[in-house]
Amino acid sequence: MGRAKVFVTRKLFDEAISLIEEYADVEVYESEEEPAPYDLILDKVRDIDGLLCLLTDKIDARIIEAGECLKVISNYAVGYDNIDVEAATKRGIYVTNTPGVLTETTADLAWAILMAIARRVVEADKYVRAGKWVHAWGPKMMLGSDVHGKTLGIVGLGRIGSAVARRAKGFNMRVIYYDVFRREDLERELGLEYKPLEELLKEADYVTLHVPLTKETYHLIGEKELDLMKPTAYLINTSRGAVIDQKALYKALKERRIAGAALDVFEKEPIDPDDPLLELDNVVLTPHIGSASVETRKKMAMIAAENLVSVLRGVEPPNLVNPEVRRIRPLKPRE
Ligand code: GLV
Ligand code: GLV
C-alpha cells in the first residue's frame, strides 16, 4: 500500500498539517480566507483517502460519491450540518468533528454578545466614536437592560448550553432550559428548571440557542415562537443561523415585538451587504466567531488532524459522528 493522500480545504496551523504529513501526502488549498471552490473539492476528492474540511465547504452526496477511495471526512467544527452524513455512512466513510475543545470558548462568546446587546456596548462604542458624547453623564443616557437576577432560557442543553448555564450562576440568574433530552443530573447540579419550549419562550428574559442544525431544528424559532417571547426579551444565537427564521426575526425586531437580538450565525454567511438586519439598532452582529480564540482554533486543528490520521491508520478516531459506519467498514490497523 502506498502513502495515503489527503486534501485540506484551507490553510490551517502548520502543526496540524505536520501531524498529517507523518502519515500521508497532504495537499492544502492555499488560502486562509477564501473557501476552496466546490468544483475543486469535487475534483480533488476523486483520488484521496482523507478530506479535512471546514463548515463553509458543502460536502454533499455528489462529492461523497466521487470519493472512490475516501475513508474519512474530518470537519474542522463541532457542527456538521455541512456534510451529508447519511451518504457518507452508506459508503463506509468515517465522519468526525471537533467537540469539547470549543465548548467553553463558544459559551464565552454567547455571554459576550448577550451582554453586548443587553447593555448596548456596540451602540455605545459607536456613539463615543461618532462624537455624540457631548454631555458627561445623563440619567437616561444609553439605558439597557439588567442581566443579573434575570431569567435565562437555554434552548439545547448539550456541552455548550451547559457551559452557558454554569456562567449564569455568577450572575445570580434563574436558569430554565428546553431540550429533547431531560438532564436531571444537570438540573440538580446547576439548579436548572426544565420547561417545554413554549413556556421557556414566555418566561425568559434572554433566550440563547445551543442546538445543532438538523431537520428538526430548522426554523425552530419562527414567527409563532417570537410572538411568545416577552417584548422586553432578547434572543441570542451562536449555534447555526437556520435555527431561526431570519425574516421573521427581522420583522419582530423592526416592530419591537422583542427587545433585541445578538447573532453570531446567519442563514446565509457571509450576510448580504443589503440584508435589512444591518439597518436595525437593536441587534448585535458578529461574523461566526464562536470558537475564534487562538488557543481553541489551534486545538481544533490538532483534533481534526488526529481524527483524520486515526482513521487512515485504521484506529478509532477520538470524535466519530457516525458510529454506524463501523459495521459498514470496520477499521483494521495499518502498518
Ligand atoms: C462552529 O460553528 C462549529 O460548529 O465549530
Ligand atoms: C456542542 O458541542 C454541544 O453539544 O453543545
PDB file of N, CA and C in Angstrom, residues 30-122:
ATOM      1  N   GLU A  30      -4.333  26.670  -0.766  1.00  0.00           N
ATOM      2  CA  GLU A  30      -3.506  27.732  -0.209  1.00  0.00           C
ATOM      3  C   GLU A  30      -4.247  29.042   0.027  1.00  0.00           C
ATOM      4  N   SER A  31      -5.255  29.005   0.873  1.00  0.00           N
ATOM      5  CA  SER A  31      -5.901  30.267   1.207  1.00  0.00           C
ATOM      6  C   SER A  31      -6.298  30.209   2.660  1.00  0.00           C
ATOM      7  N   GLU A  32      -6.139  31.348   3.334  1.00  0.00           N
ATOM      8  CA  GLU A  32      -6.559  31.380   4.724  1.00  0.00           C
ATOM      9  C   GLU A  32      -7.993  31.851   4.850  1.00  0.00           C
ATOM     10  N   GLU A  33      -8.448  32.571   3.837  1.00  0.00           N
ATOM     11  CA  GLU A  33      -9.753  33.203   3.960  1.00  0.00           C
ATOM     12  C   GLU A  33     -10.809  32.651   3.040  1.00  0.00           C
ATOM     13  N   GLU A  34     -10.415  32.496   1.787  1.00  0.00           N
ATOM     14  CA  GLU A  34     -11.430  32.169   0.794  1.00  0.00           C
ATOM     15  C   GLU A  34     -11.622  30.650   0.733  1.00  0.00           C
ATOM     16  N   PRO A  35     -12.884  30.194   0.760  1.00  0.00           N
ATOM     17  CA  PRO A  35     -13.110  28.749   0.717  1.00  0.00           C
ATOM     18  C   PRO A  35     -12.687  28.139  -0.617  1.00  0.00           C
ATOM     19  N   ALA A  36     -12.295  26.870  -0.593  1.00  0.00           N
ATOM     20  CA  ALA A  36     -11.970  26.160  -1.835  1.00  0.00           C
ATOM     21  C   ALA A  36     -13.246  26.037  -2.662  1.00  0.00           C
ATOM     22  N   PRO A  37     -13.164  26.275  -3.971  1.00  0.00           N
ATOM     23  CA  PRO A  37     -14.373  26.161  -4.800  1.00  0.00           C
ATOM     24  C   PRO A  37     -14.923  24.732  -4.772  1.00  0.00           C
ATOM     25  N   TYR A  38     -16.237  24.630  -4.865  1.00  0.00           N
ATOM     26  CA  TYR A  38     -16.915  23.332  -4.850  1.00  0.00           C
ATOM     27  C   TYR A  38     -16.327  22.387  -5.908  1.00  0.00           C
ATOM     28  N   ASP A  39     -16.167  22.898  -7.119  1.00  0.00           N
ATOM     29  CA  ASP A  39     -15.681  22.040  -8.208  1.00  0.00           C
ATOM     30  C   ASP A  39     -14.263  21.538  -7.965  1.00  0.00           C
ATOM     31  N   LEU A  40     -13.481  22.328  -7.267  1.00  0.00           N
ATOM     32  CA  LEU A  40     -12.125  21.899  -6.960  1.00  0.00           C
ATOM     33  C   LEU A  40     -12.163  20.735  -5.966  1.00  0.00           C
ATOM     34  N   ILE A  41     -13.010  20.845  -4.959  1.00  0.00           N
ATOM     35  CA  ILE A  41     -13.129  19.753  -3.979  1.00  0.00           C
ATOM     36  C   ILE A  41     -13.642  18.497  -4.698  1.00  0.00           C
ATOM     37  N   LEU A  42     -14.618  18.690  -5.567  1.00  0.00           N
ATOM     38  CA  LEU A  42     -15.180  17.564  -6.331  1.00  0.00           C
ATOM     39  C   LEU A  42     -14.077  16.872  -7.138  1.00  0.00           C
ATOM     40  N   ASP A  43     -13.179  17.647  -7.671  1.00  0.00           N
ATOM     41  CA  ASP A  43     -12.088  17.102  -8.466  1.00  0.00           C
ATOM     42  C   ASP A  43     -11.051  16.408  -7.571  1.00  0.00           C
ATOM     43  N   LYS A  44     -10.668  17.077  -6.494  1.00  0.00           N
ATOM     44  CA  LYS A  44      -9.630  16.535  -5.602  1.00  0.00           C
ATOM     45  C   LYS A  44     -10.078  15.241  -4.929  1.00  0.00           C
ATOM     46  N   VAL A  45     -11.358  15.158  -4.628  1.00  0.00           N
ATOM     47  CA  VAL A  45     -11.850  14.043  -3.826  1.00  0.00           C
ATOM     48  C   VAL A  45     -11.725  12.708  -4.575  1.00  0.00           C
ATOM     49  N   ARG A  46     -11.578  12.782  -5.901  1.00  0.00           N
ATOM     50  CA  ARG A  46     -11.542  11.549  -6.705  1.00  0.00           C
ATOM     51  C   ARG A  46     -10.409  10.607  -6.334  1.00  0.00           C
ATOM     52  N   ASP A  47      -9.259  11.153  -5.903  1.00  0.00           N
ATOM     53  CA  ASP A  47      -8.181  10.214  -5.585  1.00  0.00           C
ATOM     54  C   ASP A  47      -7.544  10.456  -4.210  1.00  0.00           C
ATOM     55  N   ILE A  48      -8.378  10.842  -3.252  1.00  0.00           N
ATOM     56  CA  ILE A  48      -7.818  10.997  -1.896  1.00  0.00           C
ATOM     57  C   ILE A  48      -8.444   9.983  -0.932  1.00  0.00           C
ATOM     58  N   ASP A  49      -7.724   9.746   0.166  1.00  0.00           N
ATOM     59  CA  ASP A  49      -8.223   8.846   1.212  1.00  0.00           C
ATOM     60  C   ASP A  49      -8.866   9.632   2.349  1.00  0.00           C
ATOM     61  N   GLY A  50      -8.401  10.872   2.517  1.00  0.00           N
ATOM     62  CA  GLY A  50      -8.913  11.675   3.620  1.00  0.00           C
ATOM     63  C   GLY A  50      -9.149  13.112   3.193  1.00  0.00           C
ATOM     64  N   LEU A  51     -10.251  13.686   3.702  1.00  0.00           N
ATOM     65  CA  LEU A  51     -10.579  15.083   3.412  1.00  0.00           C
ATOM     66  C   LEU A  51     -10.706  15.818   4.742  1.00  0.00           C
ATOM     67  N   LEU A  52      -9.965  16.918   4.891  1.00  0.00           N
ATOM     68  CA  LEU A  52     -10.153  17.757   6.074  1.00  0.00           C
ATOM     69  C   LEU A  52     -10.826  19.036   5.594  1.00  0.00           C
ATOM     70  N   CYS A  53     -12.061  19.254   6.066  1.00  0.00           N
ATOM     71  CA  CYS A  53     -12.835  20.373   5.522  1.00  0.00           C
ATOM     72  C   CYS A  53     -13.372  21.276   6.611  1.00  0.00           C
ATOM     73  N   LEU A  54     -13.931  22.409   6.170  1.00  0.00           N
ATOM     74  CA  LEU A  54     -14.451  23.427   7.081  1.00  0.00           C
ATOM     75  C   LEU A  54     -15.970  23.502   6.966  1.00  0.00           C
ATOM     76  N   LEU A  55     -16.583  24.207   7.887  1.00  0.00           N
ATOM     77  CA  LEU A  55     -18.044  24.289   7.855  1.00  0.00           C
ATOM     78  C   LEU A  55     -18.554  25.076   6.648  1.00  0.00           C
ATOM     79  N   THR A  56     -17.661  25.784   5.976  1.00  0.00           N
ATOM     80  CA  THR A  56     -18.041  26.528   4.777  1.00  0.00           C
ATOM     81  C   THR A  56     -18.000  25.645   3.527  1.00  0.00           C
ATOM     82  N   ASP A  57     -17.516  24.408   3.642  1.00  0.00           N
ATOM     83  CA  ASP A  57     -17.489  23.502   2.490  1.00  0.00           C
ATOM     84  C   ASP A  57     -18.723  22.631   2.511  1.00  0.00           C
ATOM     85  N   LYS A  58     -19.474  22.652   1.431  1.00  0.00           N
ATOM     86  CA  LYS A  58     -20.656  21.811   1.377  1.00  0.00           C
ATOM     87  C   LYS A  58     -20.247  20.446   0.830  1.00  0.00           C
ATOM     88  N   ILE A  59     -20.225  19.460   1.716  1.00  0.00           N
ATOM     89  CA  ILE A  59     -19.806  18.123   1.315  1.00  0.00           C
ATOM     90  C   ILE A  59     -21.082  17.301   1.113  1.00  0.00           C
ATOM     91  N   ASP A  60     -21.596  17.356  -0.097  1.00  0.00           N
ATOM     92  CA  ASP A  60     -22.887  16.721  -0.392  1.00  0.00           C
ATOM     93  C   ASP A  60     -22.685  15.322  -0.978  1.00  0.00           C
ATOM     94  N   ALA A  61     -23.795  14.669  -1.304  1.00  0.00           N
ATOM     95  CA  ALA A  61     -23.738  13.291  -1.797  1.00  0.00           C
ATOM     96  C   ALA A  61     -22.896  13.198  -3.072  1.00  0.00           C
ATOM     97  N   ARG A  62     -22.929  14.237  -3.887  1.00  0.00           N
ATOM     98  CA  ARG A  62     -22.184  14.202  -5.144  1.00  0.00           C
ATOM     99  C   ARG A  62     -20.675  14.119  -4.876  1.00  0.00           C
ATOM    100  N   ILE A  63     -20.204  14.931  -3.968  1.00  0.00           N
ATOM    101  CA  ILE A  63     -18.773  14.888  -3.619  1.00  0.00           C
ATOM    102  C   ILE A  63     -18.440  13.545  -2.977  1.00  0.00           C
ATOM    103  N   ILE A  64     -19.304  13.110  -2.090  1.00  0.00           N
ATOM    104  CA  ILE A  64     -19.042  11.855  -1.383  1.00  0.00           C
ATOM    105  C   ILE A  64     -18.981  10.675  -2.354  1.00  0.00           C
ATOM    106  N   GLU A  65     -19.897  10.662  -3.320  1.00  0.00           N
ATOM    107  CA  GLU A  65     -19.877   9.563  -4.289  1.00  0.00           C
ATOM    108  C   GLU A  65     -18.655   9.613  -5.203  1.00  0.00           C
ATOM    109  N   ALA A  66     -18.163  10.818  -5.454  1.00  0.00           N
ATOM    110  CA  ALA A  66     -16.971  10.941  -6.309  1.00  0.00           C
ATOM    111  C   ALA A  66     -15.719  10.441  -5.581  1.00  0.00           C
ATOM    112  N   GLY A  67     -15.777  10.385  -4.256  1.00  0.00           N
ATOM    113  CA  GLY A  67     -14.598   9.988  -3.471  1.00  0.00           C
ATOM    114  C   GLY A  67     -14.468   8.472  -3.408  1.00  0.00           C
ATOM    115  N   GLU A  68     -13.964   7.904  -4.489  1.00  0.00           N
ATOM    116  CA  GLU A  68     -13.969   6.434  -4.576  1.00  0.00           C
ATOM    117  C   GLU A  68     -13.136   5.743  -3.514  1.00  0.00           C
ATOM    118  N   CYS A  69     -12.010   6.356  -3.122  1.00  0.00           N
ATOM    119  CA  CYS A  69     -11.231   5.702  -2.056  1.00  0.00           C
ATOM    120  C   CYS A  69     -11.288   6.495  -0.756  1.00  0.00           C
ATOM    121  N   LEU A  70     -12.233   7.410  -0.682  1.00  0.00           N
ATOM    122  CA  LEU A  70     -12.342   8.258   0.510  1.00  0.00           C
ATOM    123  C   LEU A  70     -12.741   7.424   1.739  1.00  0.00           C
ATOM    124  N   LYS A  71     -11.999   7.609   2.833  1.00  0.00           N
ATOM    125  CA  LYS A  71     -12.270   6.831   4.046  1.00  0.00           C
ATOM    126  C   LYS A  71     -12.712   7.716   5.203  1.00  0.00           C
ATOM    127  N   VAL A  72     -12.296   8.986   5.137  1.00  0.00           N
ATOM    128  CA  VAL A  72     -12.612   9.853   6.281  1.00  0.00           C
ATOM    129  C   VAL A  72     -12.841  11.293   5.837  1.00  0.00           C
ATOM    130  N   ILE A  73     -13.870  11.888   6.430  1.00  0.00           N
ATOM    131  CA  ILE A  73     -14.136  13.324   6.263  1.00  0.00           C
ATOM    132  C   ILE A  73     -14.026  13.928   7.654  1.00  0.00           C
ATOM    133  N   SER A  74     -12.984  14.740   7.846  1.00  0.00           N
ATOM    134  CA  SER A  74     -12.756  15.332   9.157  1.00  0.00           C
ATOM    135  C   SER A  74     -13.169  16.795   9.096  1.00  0.00           C
ATOM    136  N   ASN A  75     -14.214  17.148   9.848  1.00  0.00           N
ATOM    137  CA  ASN A  75     -14.723  18.519   9.823  1.00  0.00           C
ATOM    138  C   ASN A  75     -14.055  19.343  10.917  1.00  0.00           C
ATOM    139  N   TYR A  76     -13.581  20.520  10.531  1.00  0.00           N
ATOM    140  CA  TYR A  76     -12.929  21.441  11.464  1.00  0.00           C
ATOM    141  C   TYR A  76     -14.015  22.289  12.118  1.00  0.00           C
ATOM    142  N   ALA A  77     -14.868  21.663  12.897  1.00  0.00           N
ATOM    143  CA  ALA A  77     -16.018  22.322  13.535  1.00  0.00           C
ATOM    144  C   ALA A  77     -16.710  21.295  14.402  1.00  0.00           C
ATOM    145  N   VAL A  78     -17.504  21.769  15.346  1.00  0.00           N
ATOM    146  CA  VAL A  78     -18.335  20.819  16.087  1.00  0.00           C
ATOM    147  C   VAL A  78     -19.593  20.496  15.289  1.00  0.00           C
ATOM    148  N   GLY A  79     -20.191  21.524  14.660  1.00  0.00           N
ATOM    149  CA  GLY A  79     -21.392  21.301  13.847  1.00  0.00           C
ATOM    150  C   GLY A  79     -21.003  20.640  12.534  1.00  0.00           C
ATOM    151  N   TYR A  80     -21.855  19.744  12.049  1.00  0.00           N
ATOM    152  CA  TYR A  80     -21.513  19.059  10.786  1.00  0.00           C
ATOM    153  C   TYR A  80     -22.700  19.025   9.827  1.00  0.00           C
ATOM    154  N   ASP A  81     -23.531  20.058   9.922  1.00  0.00           N
ATOM    155  CA  ASP A  81     -24.679  20.158   9.020  1.00  0.00           C
ATOM    156  C   ASP A  81     -24.254  20.444   7.580  1.00  0.00           C
ATOM    157  N   ASN A  82     -22.975  20.755   7.367  1.00  0.00           N
ATOM    158  CA  ASN A  82     -22.462  20.975   6.012  1.00  0.00           C
ATOM    159  C   ASN A  82     -22.144  19.663   5.294  1.00  0.00           C
ATOM    160  N   ILE A  83     -22.228  18.552   6.022  1.00  0.00           N
ATOM    161  CA  ILE A  83     -21.864  17.251   5.435  1.00  0.00           C
ATOM    162  C   ILE A  83     -23.090  16.355   5.341  1.00  0.00           C
ATOM    163  N   ASP A  84     -23.256  15.677   4.218  1.00  0.00           N
ATOM    164  CA  ASP A  84     -24.326  14.689   4.093  1.00  0.00           C
ATOM    165  C   ASP A  84     -23.839  13.399   4.774  1.00  0.00           C
ATOM    166  N   VAL A  85     -24.083  13.331   6.074  1.00  0.00           N
ATOM    167  CA  VAL A  85     -23.532  12.227   6.875  1.00  0.00           C
ATOM    168  C   VAL A  85     -24.140  10.891   6.446  1.00  0.00           C
ATOM    169  N   GLU A  86     -25.419  10.912   6.092  1.00  0.00           N
ATOM    170  CA  GLU A  86     -26.075   9.676   5.678  1.00  0.00           C
ATOM    171  C   GLU A  86     -25.406   9.086   4.431  1.00  0.00           C
ATOM    172  N   ALA A  87     -25.128   9.950   3.475  1.00  0.00           N
ATOM    173  CA  ALA A  87     -24.466   9.495   2.244  1.00  0.00           C
ATOM    174  C   ALA A  87     -23.080   8.946   2.569  1.00  0.00           C
ATOM    175  N   ALA A  88     -22.388   9.592   3.502  1.00  0.00           N
ATOM    176  CA  ALA A  88     -21.050   9.138   3.874  1.00  0.00           C
ATOM    177  C   ALA A  88     -21.126   7.767   4.557  1.00  0.00           C
ATOM    178  N   THR A  89     -22.054   7.618   5.473  1.00  0.00           N
ATOM    179  CA  THR A  89     -22.184   6.355   6.204  1.00  0.00           C
ATOM    180  C   THR A  89     -22.449   5.210   5.225  1.00  0.00           C
ATOM    181  N   LYS A  90     -23.360   5.436   4.311  1.00  0.00           N
ATOM    182  CA  LYS A  90     -23.694   4.402   3.317  1.00  0.00           C
ATOM    183  C   LYS A  90     -22.465   3.922   2.574  1.00  0.00           C
ATOM    184  N   ARG A  91     -21.531   4.843   2.321  1.00  0.00           N
ATOM    185  CA  ARG A  91     -20.330   4.482   1.571  1.00  0.00           C
ATOM    186  C   ARG A  91     -19.191   4.057   2.501  1.00  0.00           C
ATOM    187  N   GLY A  92     -19.466   3.915   3.791  1.00  0.00           N
ATOM    188  CA  GLY A  92     -18.436   3.450   4.715  1.00  0.00           C
ATOM    189  C   GLY A  92     -17.390   4.510   5.029  1.00  0.00           C
ATOM    190  N   ILE A  93     -17.765   5.775   4.920  1.00  0.00           N
ATOM    191  CA  ILE A  93     -16.816   6.863   5.189  1.00  0.00           C
ATOM    192  C   ILE A  93     -17.024   7.393   6.616  1.00  0.00           C
ATOM    193  N   TYR A  94     -15.933   7.481   7.356  1.00  0.00           N
ATOM    194  CA  TYR A  94     -15.982   7.977   8.730  1.00  0.00           C
ATOM    195  C   TYR A  94     -16.071   9.501   8.716  1.00  0.00           C
ATOM    196  N   VAL A  95     -17.002  10.038   9.500  1.00  0.00           N
ATOM    197  CA  VAL A  95     -17.140  11.491   9.602  1.00  0.00           C
ATOM    198  C   VAL A  95     -16.807  11.894  11.044  1.00  0.00           C
ATOM    199  N   THR A  96     -15.928  12.885  11.177  1.00  0.00           N
ATOM    200  CA  THR A  96     -15.507  13.297  12.523  1.00  0.00           C
ATOM    201  C   THR A  96     -15.663  14.809  12.691  1.00  0.00           C
ATOM    202  N   ASN A  97     -15.718  15.250  13.952  1.00  0.00           N
ATOM    203  CA  ASN A  97     -15.850  16.688  14.248  1.00  0.00           C
ATOM    204  C   ASN A  97     -14.948  17.056  15.428  1.00  0.00           C
ATOM    205  N   THR A  98     -15.048  18.296  15.886  1.00  0.00           N
ATOM    206  CA  THR A  98     -14.148  18.764  16.956  1.00  0.00           C
ATOM    207  C   THR A  98     -14.931  19.304  18.163  1.00  0.00           C
ATOM    208  N   PRO A  99     -15.688  18.458  18.841  1.00  0.00           N
ATOM    209  CA  PRO A  99     -16.437  18.950  20.002  1.00  0.00           C
ATOM    210  C   PRO A  99     -15.492  19.125  21.192  1.00  0.00           C
ATOM    211  N   GLY A 100     -16.070  19.547  22.300  1.00  0.00           N
ATOM    212  CA  GLY A 100     -15.253  19.584  23.532  1.00  0.00           C
ATOM    213  C   GLY A 100     -14.353  20.791  23.604  1.00  0.00           C
ATOM    214  N   VAL A 101     -13.318  20.840  22.770  1.00  0.00           N
ATOM    215  CA  VAL A 101     -12.335  21.935  22.883  1.00  0.00           C
ATOM    216  C   VAL A 101     -12.935  23.317  22.678  1.00  0.00           C
ATOM    217  N   LEU A 102     -14.028  23.405  21.932  1.00  0.00           N
ATOM    218  CA  LEU A 102     -14.555  24.746  21.671  1.00  0.00           C
ATOM    219  C   LEU A 102     -15.736  25.100  22.565  1.00  0.00           C
ATOM    220  N   THR A 103     -16.106  24.191  23.456  1.00  0.00           N
ATOM    221  CA  THR A 103     -17.284  24.410  24.293  1.00  0.00           C
ATOM    222  C   THR A 103     -17.206  25.707  25.093  1.00  0.00           C
ATOM    223  N   GLU A 104     -16.116  25.839  25.869  1.00  0.00           N
ATOM    224  CA  GLU A 104     -16.013  26.996  26.767  1.00  0.00           C
ATOM    225  C   GLU A 104     -15.839  28.292  25.979  1.00  0.00           C
ATOM    226  N   THR A 105     -15.099  28.209  24.891  1.00  0.00           N
ATOM    227  CA  THR A 105     -14.847  29.401  24.066  1.00  0.00           C
ATOM    228  C   THR A 105     -16.142  29.917  23.452  1.00  0.00           C
ATOM    229  N   THR A 106     -16.977  28.985  22.989  1.00  0.00           N
ATOM    230  CA  THR A 106     -18.243  29.387  22.385  1.00  0.00           C
ATOM    231  C   THR A 106     -19.206  29.916  23.455  1.00  0.00           C
ATOM    232  N   ALA A 107     -19.174  29.301  24.623  1.00  0.00           N
ATOM    233  CA  ALA A 107     -20.010  29.797  25.730  1.00  0.00           C
ATOM    234  C   ALA A 107     -19.578  31.218  26.117  1.00  0.00           C
ATOM    235  N   ASP A 108     -18.277  31.472  26.088  1.00  0.00           N
ATOM    236  CA  ASP A 108     -17.789  32.833  26.366  1.00  0.00           C
ATOM    237  C   ASP A 108     -18.391  33.822  25.376  1.00  0.00           C
ATOM    238  N   LEU A 109     -18.393  33.450  24.101  1.00  0.00           N
ATOM    239  CA  LEU A 109     -18.912  34.393  23.103  1.00  0.00           C
ATOM    240  C   LEU A 109     -20.414  34.607  23.263  1.00  0.00           C
ATOM    241  N   ALA A 110     -21.139  33.549  23.593  1.00  0.00           N
ATOM    242  CA  ALA A 110     -22.586  33.708  23.795  1.00  0.00           C
ATOM    243  C   ALA A 110     -22.818  34.765  24.879  1.00  0.00           C
ATOM    244  N   TRP A 111     -22.026  34.691  25.946  1.00  0.00           N
ATOM    245  CA  TRP A 111     -22.139  35.692  27.015  1.00  0.00           C
ATOM    246  C   TRP A 111     -21.692  37.065  26.553  1.00  0.00           C
ATOM    247  N   ALA A 112     -20.626  37.105  25.773  1.00  0.00           N
ATOM    248  CA  ALA A 112     -20.123  38.410  25.297  1.00  0.00           C
ATOM    249  C   ALA A 112     -21.207  39.133  24.501  1.00  0.00           C
ATOM    250  N   ILE A 113     -21.880  38.427  23.596  1.00  0.00           N
ATOM    251  CA  ILE A 113     -22.862  39.142  22.766  1.00  0.00           C
ATOM    252  C   ILE A 113     -24.175  39.343  23.526  1.00  0.00           C
ATOM    253  N   LEU A 114     -24.469  38.457  24.474  1.00  0.00           N
ATOM    254  CA  LEU A 114     -25.646  38.686  25.325  1.00  0.00           C
ATOM    255  C   LEU A 114     -25.472  40.002  26.099  1.00  0.00           C
ATOM    256  N   MET A 115     -24.313  40.154  26.709  1.00  0.00           N
ATOM    257  CA  MET A 115     -24.052  41.366  27.495  1.00  0.00           C
ATOM    258  C   MET A 115     -24.003  42.583  26.576  1.00  0.00           C
ATOM    259  N   ALA A 116     -23.440  42.375  25.383  1.00  0.00           N
ATOM    260  CA  ALA A 116     -23.302  43.497  24.449  1.00  0.00           C
ATOM    261  C   ALA A 116     -24.672  44.041  24.044  1.00  0.00           C
ATOM    262  N   ILE A 117     -25.629  43.150  23.764  1.00  0.00           N
ATOM    263  CA  ILE A 117     -26.944  43.651  23.353  1.00  0.00           C
ATOM    264  C   ILE A 117     -27.696  44.212  24.563  1.00  0.00           C
ATOM    265  N   ALA A 118     -27.565  43.541  25.715  1.00  0.00           N
ATOM    266  CA  ALA A 118     -28.309  43.988  26.898  1.00  0.00           C
ATOM    267  C   ALA A 118     -27.867  45.386  27.327  1.00  0.00           C
ATOM    268  N   ARG A 119     -26.544  45.623  27.309  1.00  0.00           N
ATOM    269  CA  ARG A 119     -26.024  46.886  27.826  1.00  0.00           C
ATOM    270  C   ARG A 119     -25.552  47.822  26.713  1.00  0.00           C
ATOM    271  N   ARG A 120     -25.982  47.495  25.493  1.00  0.00           N
ATOM    272  CA  ARG A 120     -25.782  48.375  24.331  1.00  0.00           C
ATOM    273  C   ARG A 120     -24.312  48.732  24.112  1.00  0.00           C
ATOM    274  N   VAL A 121     -23.438  47.768  24.317  1.00  0.00           N
ATOM    275  CA  VAL A 121     -21.998  48.031  24.267  1.00  0.00           C
ATOM    276  C   VAL A 121     -21.545  48.502  22.878  1.00  0.00           C
ATOM    277  N   VAL A 122     -22.054  47.847  21.838  1.00  0.00           N
ATOM    278  CA  VAL A 122     -21.612  48.191  20.479  1.00  0.00           C
ATOM    279  C   VAL A 122     -22.128  49.576  20.086  1.00  0.00           C
TER     280      VAL A 122
END
